Coordinates of C-alpha atoms in Angstrom, one line a residue:
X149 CA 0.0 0.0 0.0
X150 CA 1.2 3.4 -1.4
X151 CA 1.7 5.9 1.9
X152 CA -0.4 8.8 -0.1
X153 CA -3.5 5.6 0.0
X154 CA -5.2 5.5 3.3
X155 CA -6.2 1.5 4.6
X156 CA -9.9 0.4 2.9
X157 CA -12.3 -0.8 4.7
X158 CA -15.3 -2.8 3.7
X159 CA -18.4 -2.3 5.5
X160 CA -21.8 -4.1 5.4
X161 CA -24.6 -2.8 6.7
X162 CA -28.0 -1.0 6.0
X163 CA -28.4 2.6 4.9
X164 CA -29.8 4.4 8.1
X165 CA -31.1 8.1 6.3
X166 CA -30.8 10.1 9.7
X167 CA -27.0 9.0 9.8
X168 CA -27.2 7.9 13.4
X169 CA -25.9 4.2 12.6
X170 CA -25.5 2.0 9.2
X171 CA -23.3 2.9 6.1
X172 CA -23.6 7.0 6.6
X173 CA -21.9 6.7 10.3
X174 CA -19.4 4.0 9.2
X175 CA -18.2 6.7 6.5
X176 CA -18.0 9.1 9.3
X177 CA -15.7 6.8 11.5
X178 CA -13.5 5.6 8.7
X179 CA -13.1 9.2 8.0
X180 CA -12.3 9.5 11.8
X181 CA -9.5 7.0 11.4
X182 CA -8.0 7.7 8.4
X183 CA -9.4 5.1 6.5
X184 CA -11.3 4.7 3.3
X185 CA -14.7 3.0 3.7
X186 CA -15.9 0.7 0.8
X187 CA -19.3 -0.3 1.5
X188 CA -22.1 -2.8 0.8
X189 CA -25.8 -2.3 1.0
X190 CA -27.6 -4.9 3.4
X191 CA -30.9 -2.9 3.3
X192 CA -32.5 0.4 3.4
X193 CA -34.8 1.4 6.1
X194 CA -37.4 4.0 6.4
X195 CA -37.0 5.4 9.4
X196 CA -36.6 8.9 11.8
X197 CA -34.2 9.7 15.1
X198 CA -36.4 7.7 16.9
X199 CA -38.7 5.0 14.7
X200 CA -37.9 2.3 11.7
X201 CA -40.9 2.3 10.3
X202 CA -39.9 0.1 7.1
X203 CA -37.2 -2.0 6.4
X204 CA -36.0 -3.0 2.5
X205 CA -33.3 -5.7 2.8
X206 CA -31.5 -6.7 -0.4
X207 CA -31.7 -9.2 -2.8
X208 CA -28.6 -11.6 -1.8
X209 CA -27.4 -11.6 -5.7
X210 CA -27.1 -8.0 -5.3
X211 CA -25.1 -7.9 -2.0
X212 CA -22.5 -10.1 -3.3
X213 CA -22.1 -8.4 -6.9
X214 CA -22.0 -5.5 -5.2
X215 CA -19.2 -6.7 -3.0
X216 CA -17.0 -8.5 -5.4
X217 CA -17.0 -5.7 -7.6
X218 CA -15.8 -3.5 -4.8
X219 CA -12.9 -6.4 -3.8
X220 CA -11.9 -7.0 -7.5
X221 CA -11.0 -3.5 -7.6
X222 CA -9.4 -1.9 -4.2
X223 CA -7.0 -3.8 -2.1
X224 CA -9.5 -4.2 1.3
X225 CA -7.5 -4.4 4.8
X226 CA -10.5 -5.3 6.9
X227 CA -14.1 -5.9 6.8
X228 CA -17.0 -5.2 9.1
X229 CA -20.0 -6.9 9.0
X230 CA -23.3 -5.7 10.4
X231 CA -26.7 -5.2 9.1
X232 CA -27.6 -8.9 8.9
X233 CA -31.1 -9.4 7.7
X234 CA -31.5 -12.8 6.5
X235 CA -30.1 -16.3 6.1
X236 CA -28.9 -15.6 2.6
X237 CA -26.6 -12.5 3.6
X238 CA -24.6 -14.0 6.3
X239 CA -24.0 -16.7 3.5
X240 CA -22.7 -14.2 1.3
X241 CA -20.8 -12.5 4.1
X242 CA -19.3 -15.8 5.6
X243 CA -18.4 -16.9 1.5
X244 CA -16.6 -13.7 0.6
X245 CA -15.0 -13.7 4.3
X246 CA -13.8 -17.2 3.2
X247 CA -12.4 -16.1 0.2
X248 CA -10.5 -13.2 2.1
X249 CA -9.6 -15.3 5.0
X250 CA -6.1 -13.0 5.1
X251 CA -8.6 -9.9 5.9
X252 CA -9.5 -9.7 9.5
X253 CA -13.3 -9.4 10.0
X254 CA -14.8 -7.8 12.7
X255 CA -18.5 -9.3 13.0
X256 CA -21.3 -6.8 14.6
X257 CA -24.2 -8.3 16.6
X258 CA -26.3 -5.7 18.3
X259 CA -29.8 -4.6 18.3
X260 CA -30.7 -4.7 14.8
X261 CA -29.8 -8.0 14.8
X262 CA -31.5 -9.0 18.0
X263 CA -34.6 -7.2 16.2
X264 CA -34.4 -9.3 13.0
X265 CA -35.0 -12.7 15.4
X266 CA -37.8 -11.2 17.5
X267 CA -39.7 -10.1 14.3
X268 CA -38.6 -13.5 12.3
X269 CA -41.1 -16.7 12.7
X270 CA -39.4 -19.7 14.3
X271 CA -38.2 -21.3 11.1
X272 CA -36.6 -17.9 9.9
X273 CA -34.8 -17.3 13.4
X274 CA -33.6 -20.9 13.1
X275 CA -32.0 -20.7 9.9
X276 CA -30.4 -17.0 10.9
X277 CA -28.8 -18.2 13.8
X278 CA -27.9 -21.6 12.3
X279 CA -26.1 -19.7 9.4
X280 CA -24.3 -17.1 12.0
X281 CA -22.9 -19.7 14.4
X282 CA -21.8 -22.1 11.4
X283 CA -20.9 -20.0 8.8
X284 CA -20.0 -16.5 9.7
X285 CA -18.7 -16.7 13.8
X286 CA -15.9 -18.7 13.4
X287 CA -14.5 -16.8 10.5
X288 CA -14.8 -13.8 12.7
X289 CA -10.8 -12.3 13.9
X290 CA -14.0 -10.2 16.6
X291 CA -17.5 -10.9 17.5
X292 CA -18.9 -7.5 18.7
X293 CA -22.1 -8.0 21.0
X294 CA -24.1 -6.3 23.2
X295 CA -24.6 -8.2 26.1
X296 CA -28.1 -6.9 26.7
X297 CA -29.8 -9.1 23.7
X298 CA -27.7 -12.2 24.4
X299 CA -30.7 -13.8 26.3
X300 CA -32.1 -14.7 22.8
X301 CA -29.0 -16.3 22.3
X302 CA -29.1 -18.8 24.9
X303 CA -29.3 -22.4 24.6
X304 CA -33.1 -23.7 25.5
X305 CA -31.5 -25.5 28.3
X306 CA -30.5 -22.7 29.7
X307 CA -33.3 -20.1 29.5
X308 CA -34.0 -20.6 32.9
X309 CA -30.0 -20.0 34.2
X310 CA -30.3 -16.3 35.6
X311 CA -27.5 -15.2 33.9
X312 CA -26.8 -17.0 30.0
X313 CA -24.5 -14.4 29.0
X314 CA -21.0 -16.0 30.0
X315 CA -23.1 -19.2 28.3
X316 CA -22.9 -17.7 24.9
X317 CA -19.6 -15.9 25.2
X318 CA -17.9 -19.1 25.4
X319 CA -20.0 -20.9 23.3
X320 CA -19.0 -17.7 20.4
X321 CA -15.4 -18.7 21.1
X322 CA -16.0 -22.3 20.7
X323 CA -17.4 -22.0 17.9
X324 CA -13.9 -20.5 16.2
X325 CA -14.0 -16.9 17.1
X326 CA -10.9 -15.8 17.7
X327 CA -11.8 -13.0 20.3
X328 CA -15.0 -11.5 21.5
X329 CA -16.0 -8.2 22.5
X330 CA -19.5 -7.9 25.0
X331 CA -20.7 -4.9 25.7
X332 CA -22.4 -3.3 28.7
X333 CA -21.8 -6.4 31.0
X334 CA -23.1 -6.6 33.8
X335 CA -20.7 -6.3 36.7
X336 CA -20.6 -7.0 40.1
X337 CA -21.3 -3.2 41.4
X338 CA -24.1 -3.7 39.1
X339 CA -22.9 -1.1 36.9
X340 CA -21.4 -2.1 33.4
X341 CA -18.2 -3.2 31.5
X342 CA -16.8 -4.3 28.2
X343 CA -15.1 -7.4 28.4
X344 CA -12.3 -9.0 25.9
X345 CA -12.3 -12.7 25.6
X346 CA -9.7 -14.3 23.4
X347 CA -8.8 -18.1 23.6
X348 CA -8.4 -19.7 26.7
X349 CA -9.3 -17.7 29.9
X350 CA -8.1 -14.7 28.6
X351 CA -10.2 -11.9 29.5
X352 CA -9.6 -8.0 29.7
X353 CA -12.2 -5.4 31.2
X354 CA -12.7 -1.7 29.9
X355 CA -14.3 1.1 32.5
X356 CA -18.2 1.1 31.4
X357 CA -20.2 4.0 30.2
X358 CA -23.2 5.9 29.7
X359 CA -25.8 3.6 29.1
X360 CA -27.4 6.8 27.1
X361 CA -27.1 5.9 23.4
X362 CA -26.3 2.5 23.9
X363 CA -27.9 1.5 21.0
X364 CA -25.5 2.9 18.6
X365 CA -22.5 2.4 20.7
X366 CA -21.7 -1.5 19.2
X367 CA -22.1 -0.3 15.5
X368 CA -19.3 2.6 16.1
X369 CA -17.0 0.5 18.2
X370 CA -17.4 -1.8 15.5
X371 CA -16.8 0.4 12.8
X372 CA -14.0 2.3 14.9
X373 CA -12.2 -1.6 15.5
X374 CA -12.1 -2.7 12.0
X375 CA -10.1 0.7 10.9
X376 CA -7.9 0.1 13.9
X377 CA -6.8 -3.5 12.6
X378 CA -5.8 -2.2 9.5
X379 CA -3.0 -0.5 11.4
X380 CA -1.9 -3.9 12.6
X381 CA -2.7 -2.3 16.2
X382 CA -3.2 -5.1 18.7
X383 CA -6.6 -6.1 20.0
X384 CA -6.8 -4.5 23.2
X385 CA -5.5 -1.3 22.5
X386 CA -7.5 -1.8 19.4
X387 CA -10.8 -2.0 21.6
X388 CA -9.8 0.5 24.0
X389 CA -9.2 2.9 21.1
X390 CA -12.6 2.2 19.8
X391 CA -14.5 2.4 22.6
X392 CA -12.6 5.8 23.7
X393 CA -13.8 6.9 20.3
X394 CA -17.5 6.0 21.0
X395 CA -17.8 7.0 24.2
X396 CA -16.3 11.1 22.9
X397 CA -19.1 10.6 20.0
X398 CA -22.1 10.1 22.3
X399 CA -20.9 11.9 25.0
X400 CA -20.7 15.4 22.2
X401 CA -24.0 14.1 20.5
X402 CA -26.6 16.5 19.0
X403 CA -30.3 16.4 19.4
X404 CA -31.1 17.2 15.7
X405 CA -34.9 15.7 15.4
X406 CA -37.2 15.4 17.9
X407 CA -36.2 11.8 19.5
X408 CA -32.8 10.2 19.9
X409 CA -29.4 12.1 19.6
X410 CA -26.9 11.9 16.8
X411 CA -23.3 11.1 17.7
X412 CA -20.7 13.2 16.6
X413 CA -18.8 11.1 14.6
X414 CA -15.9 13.6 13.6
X415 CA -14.0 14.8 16.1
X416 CA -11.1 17.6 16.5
X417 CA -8.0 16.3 17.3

């Protein structure tokens, strides 16, 4: 890579018009970081600050032309993938992630994707998660999750365990992760913490924060974590860079509709 080229980035994810999330605020970080964002449309919503009110996902032919075309053309030094709204896209995700098995890929499961299973019938949800934990996890050099949806996670035999979250962590690691990063854990002061698992007991825990905008906190870490690898930067000061990053965005955000605030994504030096 030429010096005067900044690191590309490939993002998947929807197109979220306000710019609070998706492919607008994935620009916005890459920006942030010095990187070049290449991206891939999962879906476009209809939506405000505060409400989807429709959601257009597209055709998997379309996501993986779309793709290609981009990788056939610009040397890519990381992907993220978020934005997951059927079956057939994590297929395409997990086939081109295959194919670019020396790109790291930092995988995002957060609310949108908690949303898609809640609002999927039983067969659809099956055939999600099947294709995530088969196909797409243990590709994944990160699984980003926020801890607060991992309940629909959890094994049936263990709905009834009070807490499933350490459950599915290590079952995301066994399943060929090579790290994980939950969000907003609960803690024993019963306040909240990221925690780093890579293999074996390995663990590292970041200071929590605001639980305001929490929602869009995983899908800028995220974002923010996939420029960082380009650098070759290790994981944790990786993560710690990206969550320093999110935290400075929501903590500057702007109330620019009448419901939720926008994160600053830019930021002065």
């Amino acid at each position: 890579m030429s010096p005067d080229h900044a690191p590309a980035v490939l993002f998947f994810n929807h197109l979220d018009p306000t710019g609070r999330s998706g492919l607008a605020g994935d620009v916005l970080t890459a920006t942030q970081f010095g990187c070049q964002a290449v991206t891939a449309l999962t879906a476009i919503t209809v939506q405000d600050t505060g409400v989807i009110e429709e959601i257009h996902p597209i055709s998997d032919d379309i996501l993986d032309n779309q793709a290609r075309c981009l990788l056939e053309d610009i040397p890519v030094h990381a992907i993220r993938a978020a934005g997951l709204y059927s079956p057939d896209h994590v297929s395409v995700i997990a086939q081109i992630a295959a194919d670019y098995d020396s790109v790291p890929l930092v995988l995002y499961l957060g609310p949108q994707y908690a949303s898609v299973i809640e609002d999927s019938s039983d067969d659809e949800i099956e055939a999600l998660l099947q294709a995530t934990w088969e196909t797409l996890i243990p590709q994944a050099s990160c699984v980003v999750v926020d801890c607060s949806y991992l309940n629909l996670w959890a094994p049936e035999d263990d709905h009834d365990d009070e807490n499933p979250i350490p459950v599915v962590l290590e079952a995301i690691l066994a399943a060929g992760a090579k790290s994980c990063l939950a969000l907003f854990c609960p803690s024993p002061d019963d306040t909240h913490q990221h925690v780093l698992l890579e293999g074996g007991d390995r663990s590292l825990a970041f200071g929590f924060f605001p639980l305001a905008g929490q929602s869009e906190a995983g899908d800028m870490i995220s974002a923010a974590l996939a420029c960082e690898l380009t650098r070759g930067q290790a994981l944790p000061q990786a993560c710690e860079q990206a969550i320093a990053y999110a935290h400075k965005a929501l903590a500057d955000g702007r109330k620019l509709g009448m419901s939720k605030l926008i994160a600053q994504r830019l930021q002065k030096p």
